Amino acid sequence: MATIIKENIDKLRSWLENNQLDAFIIPHEDEYLGEYLPEHNERLQWISGFTGSAGVCVVTKTKAAIFVDGRYTVQVTKQAPKALFEYHHLIDEPFLNWIKQALPKNTRIGFDPKMHKAVWLPAAQEKLAPDYTLQPVTHNPVDILWDERPKPQLSDMVLMPNDIAGQSSSEKRLLIKEKLNKSGADCAILTQLDSICWLLNIRGLDVSRLPVILSHAIIYNTGNVDFFIDEQRLADGFHQHVGTGVNLCPPDQLEETIRKLKGKRVLLDTSSSNAWFKLQLQNNGIDIIESDDPCTLPKAAKNSLEVKGMKDCHIRDGAAMAKFLCWLDEQTEKKPLPDEATLSDKLETFRREDPTLIDLSFDTISAAGSNAAMCHYNHINQPQPGRLSMNSLYLVDSGGQYQDGTTDITRTIAIGSPTHEMKQLFTYVLKGHIALSSTRFPKGTSGHQLDAIARQFLWANGFDFDHGTGHGVGHCLSVHEGPQRISKAPNSVALLPGMVISNEPGYYRENQFGIRIENLVLVTDVTTEGDQNMLKFYPLTRCPIDTRAIDITLLTTDEKRWLNAYHQQVWLDVSPLLSEKERNWLKNATATI
């Protein structure tokens, strides 16, 4: 493998020489800037061997450096050969800083503007000016040099019926039309795949874990759409499904169509679109309105039929989880105990019993013992998966993409008898989870105003966790959906009825154990006796929380009442979908405390 990587680096260095560049930047991105990449766009893996989900490589004529975050500091040393690469921390040692230190002044650094966010480019140019020049390239050198590049695995387009989507595509386009007219924009360029699929009520599997179709779109203030996709990819009945006003365009006409927008005011979300789009608009003298993707907010606030689908799929997903946890308890009585890969595969098997499952919603985090202290651990990236051990904790974070919704759940399971400290910290996390789930808040409240509610019991005892408390979740779309979130970071987006968001406080003790309890919750209206209506969270997830990991003495009467009520609802909704053995397990797991 090291030999192949060296050959790839040598090819790139020859390309640099031929193109009069001193370095080239290769991030783990593609033109859609999504969370997941299809195999044919894994350019960072081609140049380095690194398979993680975040990173950047900079190759110069004499050096190569790879930058990854804390999740991958061990993995990168095993995949990117030490003889070829310097290793750096993506956050603590930014690659632009490294460029200024490693390269002499007056050097030219190549980059593919389609691989970087539009907001990144001016900030990067300012940081490197005046001594370094960022030079955009028309064709990505990796695409030119990659001899055996995998072919795109294009899936069949699926038309999402209105009785699942809740609104026709025509109705959605009228809504966006009104938003564009209010903003003064003549049109908006849509670059986020989930926005396009939401707007047209289509789905696909072009990207693993994300049910989308690779495409671009421009929506005009008339409600009409230019949809850039090969005609052969359309599902039967597509035009009837979307209604009039959707103009099919070959993908290679995108640049020409943008040029024809001269004289119009074009809305572009520079926080989610790649820099190529902004450069195209600027180079053609087109007036840009920098604003949020107009589909983002209406997509996030689910309608009544989308809410129904989210509720229904969580009950079926809860049945898969119950089957898995029942099976898991049986395994702890056997020797040897199963490893993380076996556990992950078994859980997927139970999920795939449901014919409405399209895909997993992300790679399952199956983490035994000390591995759970890495909150984004992936056993696939390890030399060998860890194995369960007695008197410890097992953390499993998983989810499914169903035809009627998306799930994401984390449970931390007692294996044998956890230590008193493990149970104590588990209970602090649980208390925060219950507090956030139970809170009521006025309309206009944003997620960062609620974050401390979930952390208060950890904080009170000198603990914390280093990730957000909640992220938005799509409807058979991205498992990490904006704009809503719950975290320490300020976020001005108010939580709205219909939004789905995770509630996932945790705690992580390095090299020892990790704890996370995650339910998805729905923002709903609630009538109070006060002088204003409020909002609250309705738990969607249907799966017991392991009472064997709780220090019951730390729970208040109200917290016990919440847990018992939640478990009673899990029992009522999930038990009809289980076998007699599994029902007996669930009855015990949801017993009153």
XYZ file of C-alpha atoms in Angstrom:
593
model
C 0.000 0.000 0.000
C 2.827 2.407 0.876
C 4.300 1.840 -2.592
C 1.019 2.781 -4.281
C 0.659 5.908 -2.134
C 4.222 6.958 -2.984
C 3.450 6.505 -6.682
C 0.336 8.670 -6.322
C 2.300 11.407 -4.538
C 4.987 11.294 -7.219
C 2.309 11.669 -9.916
C 0.897 14.693 -8.126
C 4.346 16.258 -7.780
C 4.925 15.875 -11.509
C 1.563 17.543 -12.084
C 2.601 20.415 -9.773
C 5.781 20.905 -11.812
C 3.908 20.874 -15.111
C 1.349 23.370 -13.831
C 3.818 25.736 -12.164
C 2.374 25.210 -8.675
C 4.279 24.649 -5.440
C 1.628 22.750 -3.486
C -1.897 21.366 -3.688
C -4.601 21.046 -1.002
C -6.742 17.883 -0.877
C -9.538 17.962 1.735
C -11.906 15.127 2.567
C -14.713 16.720 0.568
C -16.480 16.552 -2.742
C -18.401 19.181 -4.682
C -21.545 18.634 -2.594
C -19.722 19.221 0.727
C -21.865 16.579 2.394
C -21.125 14.539 5.492
C -20.625 11.331 3.512
C -18.673 10.763 0.289
C -19.373 8.198 -2.424
C -16.416 5.901 -3.063
C -15.420 7.573 -6.338
C -14.917 10.896 -4.514
C -12.555 9.591 -1.800
C -9.663 11.695 -3.074
C -7.975 12.042 0.312
C -7.852 8.254 0.624
C -6.265 7.990 -2.848
C -3.402 10.318 -1.962
C -2.813 9.129 1.618
C -4.522 5.827 2.426
C -6.440 7.553 5.237
C -10.094 6.425 5.476
C -11.408 8.744 8.202
C -14.323 11.110 7.669
C -12.429 14.388 8.242
C -8.979 15.529 7.209
C -6.838 17.550 4.814
C -3.628 16.716 2.964
C -1.164 19.256 1.585
C 1.376 17.966 -0.914
C 4.360 20.139 -1.913
C 7.232 19.364 -4.250
C 9.261 17.975 -1.327
C 6.854 17.405 1.586
C 3.441 15.972 2.381
C 1.441 16.659 5.528
C -1.884 15.263 6.666
C -4.142 16.984 9.186
C -6.814 15.111 11.180
C -8.835 15.831 14.298
C -8.617 14.069 17.652
C -10.768 11.146 16.524
C -8.145 9.979 14.060
C -4.738 10.732 15.557
C -4.029 7.018 16.048
C -5.704 5.789 12.878
C -3.825 8.164 10.588
C -0.439 6.842 11.717
C -1.519 3.336 10.742
C -2.850 4.268 7.308
C -0.754 7.179 6.012
C 2.888 5.974 5.815
C 5.189 7.754 8.250
C 7.984 7.815 5.684
C 5.806 9.949 3.399
C 3.726 12.181 5.676
C 3.984 14.592 8.562
C 1.070 14.210 10.999
C -0.683 17.282 12.378
C -3.833 18.080 14.360
C -6.474 19.669 12.150
C -7.679 22.078 14.857
C -4.557 22.770 16.891
C -2.227 23.006 13.872
C -4.330 24.390 10.970
C -3.032 23.509 7.537
C -2.906 27.150 6.401
C -0.549 27.872 9.303
C 1.590 24.933 8.237
C 1.747 26.276 4.676
C 3.092 29.600 5.946
C 5.718 27.821 8.057
C 6.724 25.091 5.601
C 6.754 26.967 2.305
C 8.824 29.977 1.277
C 7.116 33.229 0.388
C 5.880 33.890 -3.142
C 4.685 30.317 -3.592
C 1.508 29.290 -5.421
C -0.846 26.820 -3.760
C -3.369 25.059 -5.948
C -6.856 24.154 -4.791
C -10.064 22.871 -6.331
C -12.743 25.470 -5.503
C -15.414 22.761 -5.635
C -13.831 21.065 -2.599
C -14.016 24.064 -0.246
C -16.877 26.105 1.177
C -17.473 29.510 -0.332
C -16.946 31.145 3.073
C -13.533 29.466 3.367
C -11.940 31.069 0.336
C -11.846 34.784 1.316
C -10.750 33.897 4.847
C -7.960 31.691 3.482
C -6.860 34.327 0.987
C -6.706 36.935 3.734
C -4.684 34.636 5.979
C -2.099 33.854 3.300
C -1.873 37.328 1.748
C 0.297 38.925 0.565
C 3.062 36.318 0.528
C 1.175 33.271 -0.784
C -1.224 32.879 -3.702
C -4.180 30.492 -3.724
C -4.642 29.368 -7.313
C -7.957 27.711 -8.281
C -7.710 24.865 -10.781
C -10.274 23.964 -13.404
C -9.728 20.215 -13.171
C -8.873 18.393 -9.963
C -5.499 16.669 -10.449
C -6.577 13.627 -8.462
C -9.371 13.018 -10.970
C -6.834 13.279 -13.786
C -4.236 11.002 -12.156
C -6.510 8.371 -10.552
C -6.049 5.463 -12.998
C -8.472 2.971 -11.493
C -10.970 5.402 -10.040
C -14.218 3.637 -9.034
C -17.186 4.428 -11.218
C -20.036 6.324 -9.552
C -22.558 3.896 -8.094
C -25.725 5.621 -9.222
C -28.927 4.356 -7.652
C -32.503 4.262 -8.848
C -34.482 7.408 -8.150
C -37.413 6.842 -5.794
C -40.482 9.081 -5.885
C -41.670 9.869 -2.362
C -45.484 9.805 -2.369
C -47.377 12.800 -1.036
C -49.011 10.730 1.705
C -45.518 10.268 3.200
C -43.992 13.626 2.212
C -47.076 15.504 3.422
C -46.777 18.148 0.695
C -46.473 17.907 -3.065
C -43.397 19.253 -4.787
C -45.583 21.924 -6.395
C -46.737 23.114 -2.966
C -43.174 23.234 -1.678
C -42.008 25.231 -4.690
C -44.797 27.790 -4.140
C -43.551 28.160 -0.556
C -39.968 28.769 -1.700
C -41.241 31.131 -4.401
C -42.772 33.321 -1.679
C -39.536 33.286 0.328
C -37.512 34.344 -2.715
C -39.860 37.183 -3.555
C -39.674 38.468 0.021
C -35.871 38.407 -0.120
C -35.745 40.241 -3.447
C -33.936 37.346 -5.124
C -34.680 36.298 -8.695
C -33.521 32.770 -7.982
C -31.565 30.580 -5.564
C -28.869 28.051 -6.397
C -29.492 24.847 -4.435
C -26.355 22.839 -3.710
C -27.368 20.752 -0.684
C -28.518 17.329 -1.828
C -31.101 16.942 0.911
C -32.670 20.304 0.012
C -33.075 19.266 -3.635
C -34.527 15.869 -2.724
C -36.881 17.457 -0.183
C -38.068 20.051 -2.703
C -38.774 17.516 -5.468
C -39.949 14.686 -3.166
C -37.366 12.257 -4.491
C -34.888 9.959 -2.780
C -32.022 7.695 -3.819
C -28.913 5.933 -2.580
C -26.110 7.648 -4.491
C -24.341 8.311 -1.182
C -23.997 5.715 1.552
C -26.145 6.509 4.622
C -27.785 9.490 2.906
C -30.865 8.760 0.747
C -30.223 11.346 -1.977
C -29.581 11.716 -5.706
C -26.424 13.540 -6.869
C -27.679 16.663 -8.614
C -27.918 20.461 -8.589
C -30.868 22.803 -8.948
C -31.805 26.435 -9.406
C -35.224 27.582 -8.190
C -36.635 30.836 -9.542
C -39.015 33.351 -7.958
C -41.697 31.994 -10.284
C -41.515 28.627 -8.532
C -39.937 27.011 -11.598
C -36.834 24.854 -11.180
C -33.888 23.972 -13.389
C -32.941 20.440 -12.323
C -29.441 19.362 -13.389
C -29.390 15.584 -13.771
C -29.056 13.045 -16.588
C -32.474 12.305 -18.068
C -31.839 8.559 -17.935
C -31.779 8.797 -14.129
C -35.389 9.924 -13.830
C -37.868 7.510 -12.285
C -40.941 6.568 -14.282
C -43.640 9.150 -13.667
C -41.190 11.829 -12.501
C -42.725 14.713 -14.460
C -46.235 13.867 -13.308
C -44.916 13.511 -9.742
C -43.283 16.956 -9.575
C -45.865 18.770 -11.682
C -45.286 21.521 -14.221
C -42.413 23.939 -13.841
C -39.443 21.566 -13.445
C -37.052 21.981 -16.366
C -34.652 19.098 -16.881
C -31.066 20.206 -17.668
C -27.960 18.127 -18.472
C -25.359 18.516 -15.684
C -22.779 19.935 -18.133
C -25.082 22.920 -18.738
C -24.781 24.163 -15.145
C -21.919 26.589 -15.817
C -23.606 28.004 -18.926
C -26.909 28.420 -17.074
C -25.163 30.342 -14.289
C -23.588 32.678 -16.857
C -27.069 33.436 -18.211
C -28.119 34.702 -14.771
C -26.274 37.959 -15.450
C -28.529 40.859 -14.507
C -30.401 38.822 -11.897
C -30.069 38.777 -8.124
C -29.011 35.267 -7.107
C -29.348 33.859 -3.601
C -26.442 31.639 -2.544
C -25.865 29.983 0.810
C -22.112 30.488 1.138
C -21.997 28.454 4.358
C -23.037 25.260 2.555
C -22.140 25.799 -1.130
C -18.697 25.313 -2.578
C -16.469 28.203 -3.629
C -16.833 27.382 -7.342
C -20.392 28.699 -7.352
C -19.459 32.032 -5.805
C -16.498 32.404 -8.150
C -18.729 31.705 -11.147
C -21.221 34.351 -10.043
C -18.514 36.894 -9.256
C -16.588 36.296 -12.483
C -19.768 36.890 -14.465
C -20.662 40.076 -12.591
C -23.811 38.598 -11.092
C -25.361 40.196 -8.000
C -25.139 37.761 -5.060
C -27.488 37.695 -2.078
C -25.663 35.714 0.601
C -28.390 34.059 2.655
C -29.490 30.709 4.023
C -30.669 27.977 1.692
C -34.421 28.761 1.467
C -35.332 25.071 1.813
C -33.491 24.588 5.101
C -36.061 25.911 7.568
C -39.253 24.475 6.016
C -37.435 21.146 5.606
C -36.517 21.139 9.289
C -40.051 21.910 10.563
C -41.828 18.664 9.695
C -45.462 18.667 8.608
C -48.089 16.410 10.188
C -47.541 13.444 7.849
C -43.762 13.650 8.211
C -44.251 13.696 11.985
C -46.472 10.620 11.726
C -43.788 8.832 9.735
C -41.114 9.750 12.268
C -43.279 8.393 15.093
C -44.099 5.187 13.227
C -40.529 4.365 12.163
C -39.246 4.945 15.699
C -41.614 2.279 17.020
C -40.360 -0.233 14.444
C -36.767 0.832 15.114
C -37.443 0.359 18.832
C -38.503 -3.217 18.122
C -35.175 -3.857 16.355
C -33.324 -2.358 19.328
C -35.316 -4.499 21.800
C -34.524 -7.653 19.826
C -30.849 -6.713 19.796
C -30.658 -5.869 23.506
C -32.500 -9.089 24.398
C -29.985 -11.039 22.294
C -27.095 -9.061 23.846
C -28.123 -10.002 27.373
C -28.029 -13.667 26.360
C -24.484 -13.274 25.009
C -23.115 -11.951 28.296
C -23.757 -15.369 29.790
C -21.544 -17.045 27.190
C -17.804 -17.257 26.590
C -16.144 -15.682 24.784
C -18.056 -12.439 24.853
C -18.803 -10.995 21.388
C -16.669 -8.315 19.770
C -17.793 -4.904 18.509
C -18.101 -5.990 14.882
C -20.318 -8.960 15.762
C -22.542 -6.685 17.841
C -22.804 -4.062 15.090
C -23.608 -6.654 12.437
C -26.238 -8.304 14.622
C -27.997 -5.004 15.248
C -28.036 -4.284 11.520
C -29.513 -7.736 10.896
C -32.424 -6.959 13.235
C -33.006 -3.592 11.537
C -32.995 -5.181 8.095
C -35.887 -7.430 9.103
C -38.000 -4.328 8.455
C -38.713 -4.155 4.676
C -39.064 -0.357 4.882
C -35.400 0.069 5.867
C -33.478 1.801 3.070
C -30.053 1.979 4.733
C -28.431 2.686 8.055
C -28.439 6.399 8.857
C -24.699 6.330 9.721
C -21.972 3.797 10.458
C -22.831 2.183 13.770
C -20.679 3.207 16.729
C -20.206 -0.072 18.573
C -17.795 0.637 21.417
C -16.823 -1.714 24.227
C -15.149 -0.591 27.439
C -12.464 2.050 26.985
C -13.223 2.425 23.268
C -16.448 4.211 24.211
C -14.331 7.043 25.634
C -13.841 8.083 21.975
C -17.226 9.593 21.230
C -16.978 9.013 17.447
C -15.254 5.632 17.642
C -15.521 3.297 14.640
C -14.402 -0.312 15.052
C -13.934 -0.611 11.272
C -10.964 1.757 11.458
C -9.152 -0.287 14.122
C -6.611 -3.096 13.600
C -9.167 -5.385 15.226
C -12.495 -4.697 16.934
C -12.644 -4.585 20.719
C -14.442 -7.226 22.730
C -16.953 -6.916 25.542
C -15.619 -7.452 29.042
C -17.514 -8.100 32.249
C -18.223 -5.351 34.776
C -18.004 -2.608 32.180
C -20.165 -0.498 29.874
C -20.974 -0.974 26.186
C -22.031 2.046 24.094
C -23.950 1.601 20.845
C -24.964 4.602 18.716
C -26.926 3.619 15.621
C -29.866 4.437 13.394
C -31.815 3.663 10.273
C -33.086 5.370 7.149
C -36.674 4.205 6.674
C -39.114 5.083 3.916
C -41.087 7.182 6.394
C -38.340 8.658 8.592
C -34.858 8.620 10.089
C -33.719 7.317 13.492
C -30.673 7.883 15.680
C -30.357 6.322 19.130
C -27.577 5.768 21.643
C -27.799 3.365 24.554
C -25.124 2.590 27.125
C -25.502 -0.957 28.432
C -24.280 -2.500 31.684
C -22.174 -5.588 31.018
C -22.112 -7.450 34.316
C -21.826 -5.077 37.282
C -20.435 -1.628 36.443
C -18.437 0.159 39.105
C -20.082 2.592 41.520
C -18.423 5.505 39.700
C -19.718 4.333 36.325
C -23.253 4.145 37.706
C -22.922 7.528 39.368
C -21.812 9.225 36.157
C -24.416 7.353 34.110
C -27.033 8.747 36.475
C -25.747 12.322 36.148
C -26.044 11.940 32.369
C -29.537 10.470 32.727
C -30.661 13.296 35.011
C -29.528 15.816 32.397
C -31.310 13.864 29.664
C -34.538 13.838 31.676
C -34.224 17.532 32.562
C -33.874 18.545 28.913
C -36.627 16.206 27.783
C -38.973 17.631 30.434
C -38.256 21.306 29.900
C -40.759 23.813 28.556
C -39.626 26.943 26.810
C -41.141 29.995 25.092
C -41.355 30.380 21.344
C -38.242 32.091 20.013
C -35.911 29.980 22.170
C -32.870 28.585 20.388
C -30.936 25.457 21.216
C -27.896 27.057 22.809
C -30.191 28.615 25.445
C -31.201 25.093 26.538
C -27.808 23.397 26.449
C -26.918 23.975 30.116
C -30.100 22.182 31.211
C -28.613 18.879 30.019
C -25.192 19.568 31.547
C -26.241 20.912 34.953
C -25.806 17.712 36.983
C -22.452 16.922 35.402
C -21.326 20.518 35.962
C -22.505 20.479 39.576
C -20.158 17.570 40.236
C -17.189 18.792 38.184
C -17.769 16.950 34.890
C -18.693 17.844 31.298
C -18.714 16.460 27.758
C -17.040 17.888 24.659
C -19.724 17.667 21.993
C -23.090 19.207 21.247
C -26.156 18.088 23.167
C -28.409 17.871 20.129
C -28.493 17.979 16.321
C -31.396 18.185 13.906
C -32.572 15.064 12.064
C -34.215 14.897 8.633
C -37.235 12.971 7.391
C -35.698 10.102 5.431
C -32.824 12.495 4.808
C -29.689 13.595 6.644
C -29.278 12.272 10.175
C -27.408 15.508 10.915
C -29.713 18.242 9.672
C -29.612 21.968 10.294
C -30.253 24.664 11.106
C -31.382 23.735 14.630
C -29.007 22.339 17.233
C -28.455 22.290 20.996
C -24.894 23.135 22.007
C -22.696 25.605 23.839
C -22.010 27.387 20.556
C -24.385 30.311 19.952
C -27.112 29.580 17.434
C -29.795 32.143 16.645
C -32.217 29.705 14.980
C -35.343 29.354 17.106
C -36.748 25.891 17.718
C -40.036 25.463 15.853
C -42.902 22.966 16.186
C -42.194 19.997 13.942
C -38.424 20.131 14.329
C -36.766 16.863 15.300
C -33.611 17.100 17.381
C -31.470 14.741 19.427
C -31.107 14.833 23.209
C -27.742 13.194 23.854
C -25.702 14.247 26.875
C -22.736 12.048 27.722
C -19.546 11.612 29.684
C -16.184 10.178 28.579
C -13.309 9.024 30.785
C -10.209 8.650 28.636
C -8.950 5.070 28.317
C -11.648 3.828 30.722
C -15.290 4.162 29.622
C -17.860 6.301 27.817
C -21.517 7.075 28.465
C -24.169 8.588 26.193
C -27.960 8.460 26.329
C -29.666 9.657 23.153
C -33.310 9.960 22.187
C -34.716 11.906 19.279
C -37.370 14.385 20.370
C -40.020 16.364 18.523
C -40.664 20.041 19.245
C -44.383 20.483 19.947
C -46.764 23.135 21.230
C -48.033 22.897 24.796
C -50.809 24.902 26.411
C -50.080 26.203 29.902
C -52.018 28.067 32.575
C -49.710 31.039 32.110
C -50.140 34.013 29.819
C -48.331 32.480 26.830
C -48.191 29.190 25.008
C -44.963 27.259 25.295
C -43.042 24.545 23.484
C -41.884 21.180 24.780
C -40.101 18.038 23.619
C -41.968 14.836 22.790
C -39.704 11.733 22.876
C -39.800 9.819 19.582
C -37.305 7.079 20.446
C -38.812 3.877 21.828
C -36.168 1.875 23.658
C -35.553 1.181 27.352
C -32.768 2.942 29.224
C -30.683 0.387 31.128
C -31.769 0.657 34.766
C -28.921 -1.659 35.787
C -26.526 1.225 35.147
C -28.464 3.697 37.339
C -27.697 4.710 40.911
C -31.364 4.920 41.929
C -30.529 6.876 45.092
C -29.524 9.866 42.939
C -32.902 10.142 41.183
C -35.665 12.387 42.475
C -39.302 11.300 42.626
C -40.089 13.338 39.502
C -37.169 11.803 37.609
C -38.339 8.300 38.521
C -41.839 9.259 37.418
C -40.508 10.426 34.046
C -38.491 7.241 33.533
C -41.389 4.982 34.498
C -43.782 6.843 32.200
C -41.294 6.667 29.338
C -40.743 2.952 29.857
C -44.485 2.339 30.015
C -44.842 4.022 26.611
C -41.989 1.915 25.216
C -43.741 -1.219 26.458
C -47.123 -0.266 24.983
C -45.735 0.674 21.568
C -43.019 -1.929 21.053
C -44.201 -5.112 22.795
C -46.785 -6.019 20.086
C -43.933 -6.301 17.553
C -41.882 -8.820 19.572
C -41.788 -12.567 20.164
C -42.796 -13.965 23.537
C -39.167 -14.250 24.663
C -38.442 -10.697 23.585
C -41.606 -9.398 25.258
C -40.540 -11.003 28.516
C -37.173 -9.274 28.210
C -38.831 -5.920 27.439
C -41.254 -6.281 30.328
C -38.344 -6.683 32.719
C -36.343 -3.876 31.054
C -39.268 -1.450 31.399
C -40.334 -2.502 34.900
C -41.247 0.277 37.319
C -38.428 1.501 39.556
